[in-house]
mmCIF file with all atom_site columns, C-alpha atoms in Angstrom:
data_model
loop_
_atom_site.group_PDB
_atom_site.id
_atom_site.type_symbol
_atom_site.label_atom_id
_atom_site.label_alt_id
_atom_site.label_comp_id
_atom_site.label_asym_id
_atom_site.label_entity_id
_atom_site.label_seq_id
_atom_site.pdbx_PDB_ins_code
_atom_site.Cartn_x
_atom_site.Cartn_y
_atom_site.Cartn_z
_atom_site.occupancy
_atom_site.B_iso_or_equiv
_atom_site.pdbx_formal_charge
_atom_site.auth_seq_id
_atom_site.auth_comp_id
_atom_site.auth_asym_id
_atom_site.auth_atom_id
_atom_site.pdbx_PDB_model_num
ATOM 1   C CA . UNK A 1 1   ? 25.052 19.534  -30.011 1.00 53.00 ? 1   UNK A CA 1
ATOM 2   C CA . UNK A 1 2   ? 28.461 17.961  -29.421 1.00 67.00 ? 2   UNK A CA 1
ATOM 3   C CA . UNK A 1 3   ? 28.424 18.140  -25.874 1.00 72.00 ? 3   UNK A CA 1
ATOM 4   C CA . UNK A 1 4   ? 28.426 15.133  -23.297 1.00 74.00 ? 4   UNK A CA 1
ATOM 5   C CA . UNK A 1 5   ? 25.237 14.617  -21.696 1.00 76.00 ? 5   UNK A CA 1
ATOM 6   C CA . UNK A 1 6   ? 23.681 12.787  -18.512 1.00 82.00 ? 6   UNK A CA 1
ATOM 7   C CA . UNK A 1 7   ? 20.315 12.046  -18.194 1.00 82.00 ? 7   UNK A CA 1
ATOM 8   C CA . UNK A 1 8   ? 19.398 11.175  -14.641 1.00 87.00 ? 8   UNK A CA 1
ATOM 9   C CA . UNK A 1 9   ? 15.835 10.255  -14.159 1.00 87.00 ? 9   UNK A CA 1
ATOM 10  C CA . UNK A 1 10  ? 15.363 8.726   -10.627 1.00 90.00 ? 10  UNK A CA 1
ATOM 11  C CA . UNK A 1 11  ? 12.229 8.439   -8.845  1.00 90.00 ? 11  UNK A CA 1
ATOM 12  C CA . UNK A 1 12  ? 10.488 10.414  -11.769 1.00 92.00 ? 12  UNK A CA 1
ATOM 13  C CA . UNK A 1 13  ? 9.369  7.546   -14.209 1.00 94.00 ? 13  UNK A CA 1
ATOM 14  C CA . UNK A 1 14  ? 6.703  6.096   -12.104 1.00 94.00 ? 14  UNK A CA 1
ATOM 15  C CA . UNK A 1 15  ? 4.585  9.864   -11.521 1.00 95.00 ? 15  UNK A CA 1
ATOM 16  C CA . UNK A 1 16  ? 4.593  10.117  -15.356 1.00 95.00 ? 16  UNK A CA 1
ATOM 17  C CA . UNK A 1 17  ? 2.494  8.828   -18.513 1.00 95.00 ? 17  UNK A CA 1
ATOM 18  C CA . UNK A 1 18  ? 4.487  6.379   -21.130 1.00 94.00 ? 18  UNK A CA 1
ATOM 19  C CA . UNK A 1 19  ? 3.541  9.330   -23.294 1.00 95.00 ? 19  UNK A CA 1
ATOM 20  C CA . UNK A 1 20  ? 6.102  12.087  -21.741 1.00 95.00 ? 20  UNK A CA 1
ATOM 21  C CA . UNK A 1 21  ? 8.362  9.568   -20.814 1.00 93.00 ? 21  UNK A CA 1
ATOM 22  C CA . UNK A 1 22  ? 8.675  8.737   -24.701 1.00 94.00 ? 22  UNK A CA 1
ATOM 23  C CA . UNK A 1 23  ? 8.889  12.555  -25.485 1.00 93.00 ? 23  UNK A CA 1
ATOM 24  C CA . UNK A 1 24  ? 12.108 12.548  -23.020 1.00 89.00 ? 24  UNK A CA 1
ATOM 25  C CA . UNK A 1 25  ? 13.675 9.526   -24.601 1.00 86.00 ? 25  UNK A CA 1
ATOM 26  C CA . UNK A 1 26  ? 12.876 10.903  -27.893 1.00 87.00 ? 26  UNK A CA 1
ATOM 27  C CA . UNK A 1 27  ? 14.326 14.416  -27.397 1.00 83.00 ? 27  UNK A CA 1
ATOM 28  C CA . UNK A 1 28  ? 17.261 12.517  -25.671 1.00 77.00 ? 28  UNK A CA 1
ATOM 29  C CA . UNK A 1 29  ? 18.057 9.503   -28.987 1.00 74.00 ? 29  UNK A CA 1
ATOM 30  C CA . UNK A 1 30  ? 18.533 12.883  -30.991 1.00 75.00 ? 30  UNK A CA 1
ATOM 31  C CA . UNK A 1 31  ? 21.891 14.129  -29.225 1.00 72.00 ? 31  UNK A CA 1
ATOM 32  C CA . UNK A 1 32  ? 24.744 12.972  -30.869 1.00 66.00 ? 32  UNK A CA 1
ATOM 33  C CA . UNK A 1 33  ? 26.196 10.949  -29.471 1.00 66.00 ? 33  UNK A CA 1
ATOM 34  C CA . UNK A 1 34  ? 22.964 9.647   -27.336 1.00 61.00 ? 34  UNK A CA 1
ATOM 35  C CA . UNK A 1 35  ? 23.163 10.530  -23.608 1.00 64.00 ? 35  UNK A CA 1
ATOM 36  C CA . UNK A 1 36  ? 24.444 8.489   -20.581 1.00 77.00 ? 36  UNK A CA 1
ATOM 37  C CA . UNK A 1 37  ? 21.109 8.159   -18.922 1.00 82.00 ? 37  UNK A CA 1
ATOM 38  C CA . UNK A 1 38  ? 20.283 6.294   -15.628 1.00 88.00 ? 38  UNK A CA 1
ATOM 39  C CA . UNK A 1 39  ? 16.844 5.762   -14.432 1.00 89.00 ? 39  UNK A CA 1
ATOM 40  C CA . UNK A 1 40  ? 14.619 4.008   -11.824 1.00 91.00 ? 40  UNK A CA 1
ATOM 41  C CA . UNK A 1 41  ? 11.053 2.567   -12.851 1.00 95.00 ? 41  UNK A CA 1
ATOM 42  C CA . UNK A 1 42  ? 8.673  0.495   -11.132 1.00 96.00 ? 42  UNK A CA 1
ATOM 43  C CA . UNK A 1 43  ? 8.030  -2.758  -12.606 1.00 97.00 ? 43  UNK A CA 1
ATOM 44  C CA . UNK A 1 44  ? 4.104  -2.472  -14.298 1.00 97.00 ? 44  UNK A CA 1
ATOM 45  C CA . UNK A 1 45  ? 3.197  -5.941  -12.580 1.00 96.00 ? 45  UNK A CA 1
ATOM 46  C CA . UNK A 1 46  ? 3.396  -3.746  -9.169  1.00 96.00 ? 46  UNK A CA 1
ATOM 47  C CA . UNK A 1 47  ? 0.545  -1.607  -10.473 1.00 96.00 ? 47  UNK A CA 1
ATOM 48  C CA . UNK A 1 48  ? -2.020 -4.516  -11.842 1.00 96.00 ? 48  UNK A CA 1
ATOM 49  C CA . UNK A 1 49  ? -0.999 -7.047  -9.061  1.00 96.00 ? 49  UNK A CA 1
ATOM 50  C CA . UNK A 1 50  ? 0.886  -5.266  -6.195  1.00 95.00 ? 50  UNK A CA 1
ATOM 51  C CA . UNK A 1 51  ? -0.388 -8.715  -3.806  1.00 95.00 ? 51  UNK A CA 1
ATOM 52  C CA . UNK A 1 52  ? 3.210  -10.037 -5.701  1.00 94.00 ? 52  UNK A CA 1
ATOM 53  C CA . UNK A 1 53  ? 5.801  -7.915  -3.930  1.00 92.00 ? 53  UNK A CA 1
ATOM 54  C CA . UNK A 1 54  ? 5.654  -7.712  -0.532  1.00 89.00 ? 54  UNK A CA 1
ATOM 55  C CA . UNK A 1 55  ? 4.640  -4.299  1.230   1.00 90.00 ? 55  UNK A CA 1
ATOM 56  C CA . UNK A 1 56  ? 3.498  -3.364  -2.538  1.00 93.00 ? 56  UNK A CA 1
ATOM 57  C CA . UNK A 1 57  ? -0.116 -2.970  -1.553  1.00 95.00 ? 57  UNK A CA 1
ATOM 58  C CA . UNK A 1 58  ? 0.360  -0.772  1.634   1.00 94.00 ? 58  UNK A CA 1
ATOM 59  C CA . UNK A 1 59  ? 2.692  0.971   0.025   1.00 93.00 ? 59  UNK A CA 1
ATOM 60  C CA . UNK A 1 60  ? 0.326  1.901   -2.559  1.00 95.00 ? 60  UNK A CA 1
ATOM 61  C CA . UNK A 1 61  ? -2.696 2.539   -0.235  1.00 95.00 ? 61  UNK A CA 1
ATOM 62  C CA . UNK A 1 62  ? -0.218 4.706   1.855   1.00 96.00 ? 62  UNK A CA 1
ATOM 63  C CA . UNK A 1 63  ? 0.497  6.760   -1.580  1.00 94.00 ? 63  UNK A CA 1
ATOM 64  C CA . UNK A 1 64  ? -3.208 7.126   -2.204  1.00 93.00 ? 64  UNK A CA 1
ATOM 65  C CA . UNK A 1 65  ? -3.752 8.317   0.942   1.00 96.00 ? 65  UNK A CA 1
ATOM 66  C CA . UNK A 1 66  ? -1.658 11.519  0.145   1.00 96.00 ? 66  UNK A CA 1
ATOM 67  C CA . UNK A 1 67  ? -2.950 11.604  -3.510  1.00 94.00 ? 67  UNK A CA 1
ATOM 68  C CA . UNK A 1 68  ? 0.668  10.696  -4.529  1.00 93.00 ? 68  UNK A CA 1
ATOM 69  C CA . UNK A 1 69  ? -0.429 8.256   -7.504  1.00 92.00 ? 69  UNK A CA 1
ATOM 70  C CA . UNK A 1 70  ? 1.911  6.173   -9.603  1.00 95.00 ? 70  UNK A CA 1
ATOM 71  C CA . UNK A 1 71  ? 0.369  6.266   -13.455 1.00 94.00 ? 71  UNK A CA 1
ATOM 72  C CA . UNK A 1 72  ? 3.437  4.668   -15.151 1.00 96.00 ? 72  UNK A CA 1
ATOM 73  C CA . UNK A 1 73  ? 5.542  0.739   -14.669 1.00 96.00 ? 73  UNK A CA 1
ATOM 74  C CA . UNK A 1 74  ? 7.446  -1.061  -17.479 1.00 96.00 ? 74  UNK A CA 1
ATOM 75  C CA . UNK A 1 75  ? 7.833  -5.024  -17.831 1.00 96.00 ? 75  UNK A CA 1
ATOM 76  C CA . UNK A 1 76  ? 11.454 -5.295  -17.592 1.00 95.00 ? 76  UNK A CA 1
ATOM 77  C CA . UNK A 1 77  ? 11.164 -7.797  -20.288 1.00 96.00 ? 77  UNK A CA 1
ATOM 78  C CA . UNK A 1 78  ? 9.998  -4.879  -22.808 1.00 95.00 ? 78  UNK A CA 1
ATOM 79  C CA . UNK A 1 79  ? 12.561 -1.908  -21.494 1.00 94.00 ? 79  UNK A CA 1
ATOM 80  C CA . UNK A 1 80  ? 14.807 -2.796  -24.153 1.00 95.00 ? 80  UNK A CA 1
ATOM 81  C CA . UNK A 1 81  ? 12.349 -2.435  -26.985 1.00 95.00 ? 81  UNK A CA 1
ATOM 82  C CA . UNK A 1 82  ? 10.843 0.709   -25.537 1.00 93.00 ? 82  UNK A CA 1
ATOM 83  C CA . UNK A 1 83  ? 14.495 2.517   -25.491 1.00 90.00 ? 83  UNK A CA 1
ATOM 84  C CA . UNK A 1 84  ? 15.309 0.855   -28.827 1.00 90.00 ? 84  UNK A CA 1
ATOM 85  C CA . UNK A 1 85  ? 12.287 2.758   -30.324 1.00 89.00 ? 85  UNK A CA 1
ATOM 86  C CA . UNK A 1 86  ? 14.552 6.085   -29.776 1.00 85.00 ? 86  UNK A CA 1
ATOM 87  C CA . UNK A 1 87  ? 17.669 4.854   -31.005 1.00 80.00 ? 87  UNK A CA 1
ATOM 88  C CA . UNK A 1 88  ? 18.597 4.052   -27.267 1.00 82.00 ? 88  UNK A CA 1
ATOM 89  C CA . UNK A 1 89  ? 20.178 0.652   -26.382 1.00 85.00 ? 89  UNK A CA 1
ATOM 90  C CA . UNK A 1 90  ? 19.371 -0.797  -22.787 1.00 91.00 ? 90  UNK A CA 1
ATOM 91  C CA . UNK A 1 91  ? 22.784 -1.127  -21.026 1.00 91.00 ? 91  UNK A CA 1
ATOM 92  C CA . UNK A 1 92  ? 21.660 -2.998  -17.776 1.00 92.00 ? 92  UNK A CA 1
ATOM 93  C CA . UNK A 1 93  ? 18.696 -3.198  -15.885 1.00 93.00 ? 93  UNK A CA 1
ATOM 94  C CA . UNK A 1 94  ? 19.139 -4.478  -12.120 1.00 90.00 ? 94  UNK A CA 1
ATOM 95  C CA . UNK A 1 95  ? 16.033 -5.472  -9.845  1.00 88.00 ? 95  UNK A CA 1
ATOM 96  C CA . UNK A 1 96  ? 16.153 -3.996  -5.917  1.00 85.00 ? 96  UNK A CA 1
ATOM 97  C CA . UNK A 1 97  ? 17.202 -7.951  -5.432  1.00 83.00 ? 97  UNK A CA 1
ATOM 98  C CA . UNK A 1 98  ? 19.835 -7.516  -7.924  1.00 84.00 ? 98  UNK A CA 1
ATOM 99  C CA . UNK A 1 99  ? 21.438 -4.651  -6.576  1.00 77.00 ? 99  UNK A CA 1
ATOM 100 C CA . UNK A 1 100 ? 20.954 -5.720  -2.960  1.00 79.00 ? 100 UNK A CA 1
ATOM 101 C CA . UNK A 1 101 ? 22.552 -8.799  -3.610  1.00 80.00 ? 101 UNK A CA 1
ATOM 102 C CA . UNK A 1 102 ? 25.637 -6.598  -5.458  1.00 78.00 ? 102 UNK A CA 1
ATOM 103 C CA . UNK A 1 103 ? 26.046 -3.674  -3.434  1.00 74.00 ? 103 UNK A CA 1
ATOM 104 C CA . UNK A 1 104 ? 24.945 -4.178  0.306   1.00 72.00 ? 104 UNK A CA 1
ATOM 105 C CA . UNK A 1 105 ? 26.663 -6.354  3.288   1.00 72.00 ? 105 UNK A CA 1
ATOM 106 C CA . UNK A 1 106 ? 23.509 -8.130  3.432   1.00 65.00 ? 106 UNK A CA 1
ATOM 107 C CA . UNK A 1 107 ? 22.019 -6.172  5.899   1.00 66.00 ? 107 UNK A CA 1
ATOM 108 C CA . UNK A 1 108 ? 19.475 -4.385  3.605   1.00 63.00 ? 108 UNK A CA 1
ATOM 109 C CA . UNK A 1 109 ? 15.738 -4.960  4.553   1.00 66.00 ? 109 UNK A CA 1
ATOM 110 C CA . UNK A 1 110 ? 12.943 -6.554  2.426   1.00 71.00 ? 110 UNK A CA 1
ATOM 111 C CA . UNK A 1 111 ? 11.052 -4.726  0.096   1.00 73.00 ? 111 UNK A CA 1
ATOM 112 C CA . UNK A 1 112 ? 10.765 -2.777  -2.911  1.00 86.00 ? 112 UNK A CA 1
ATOM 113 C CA . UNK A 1 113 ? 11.601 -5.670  -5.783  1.00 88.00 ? 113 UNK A CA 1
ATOM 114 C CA . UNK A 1 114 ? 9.283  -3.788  -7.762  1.00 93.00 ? 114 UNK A CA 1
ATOM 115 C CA . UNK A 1 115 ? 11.808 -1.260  -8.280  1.00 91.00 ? 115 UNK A CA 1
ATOM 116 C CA . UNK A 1 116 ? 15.006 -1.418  -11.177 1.00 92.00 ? 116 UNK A CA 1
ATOM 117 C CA . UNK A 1 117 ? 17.836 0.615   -11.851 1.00 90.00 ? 117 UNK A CA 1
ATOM 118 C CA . UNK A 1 118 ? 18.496 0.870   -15.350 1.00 92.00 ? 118 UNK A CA 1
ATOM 119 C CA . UNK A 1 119 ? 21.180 1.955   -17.750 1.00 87.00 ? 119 UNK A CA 1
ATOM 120 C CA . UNK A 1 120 ? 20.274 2.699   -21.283 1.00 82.00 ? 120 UNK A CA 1
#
């Protein structure tokens, strides 16, 4: 298959084993030429410490609450390897405080630096 492809996976990654997530990124490193994919994903420290970010643990309780569990986080330090594994090259990876501090007038409340934006 020859033809252009974008992969947009926002909001998804953190619902989902590391199992089907690999699937995707394998089915997606066989396209030639790879995909443009974007993606959000929760950093894993947010599931085994959420005390760390603030409004993690409420936000979490308020999830369990309406049996919307998050299963899935990568350490941004080991994205790159994990795409690398299916011939996928990480492009950038931006933090809610990186893209805060890039694209809003300041204004943008606390919150959420659990959450990247990523580029493979």
């Amino acid at each position: 298959m020859s033809i252009p492809t974008t992969l947009i996976w926002e909001g998804v990654t953190n619902y989902l084993q590391r199992e089907a997530i690999a699937e995707v990124f394998a089915l997606a490193g066989q396209f030639p030429p790879a995909p443009r994919s974007y993606l959000t994903y929760i950093d894993k420290k947010v599931l085994d410490n959420p005390s760390v970010f603030f409004g993690a643990e409420r936000l979490l309780k308020d999830l369990d609450a309406i049996e919307e569990r998050w299963t899935c986080g990568f350490a941004p330090e080991e994205l790159a390897d994990f795409l690398q594994s299916f011939h996928l090259r990480l492009v950038e990876d931006k933090s809610a405080e990186d893209y805060r501090e890039n694209y809003s007038d300041g204004q943008a409340p606390e919150g959420y630096e659990f959450y990247h934006v990523a580029w493979p």
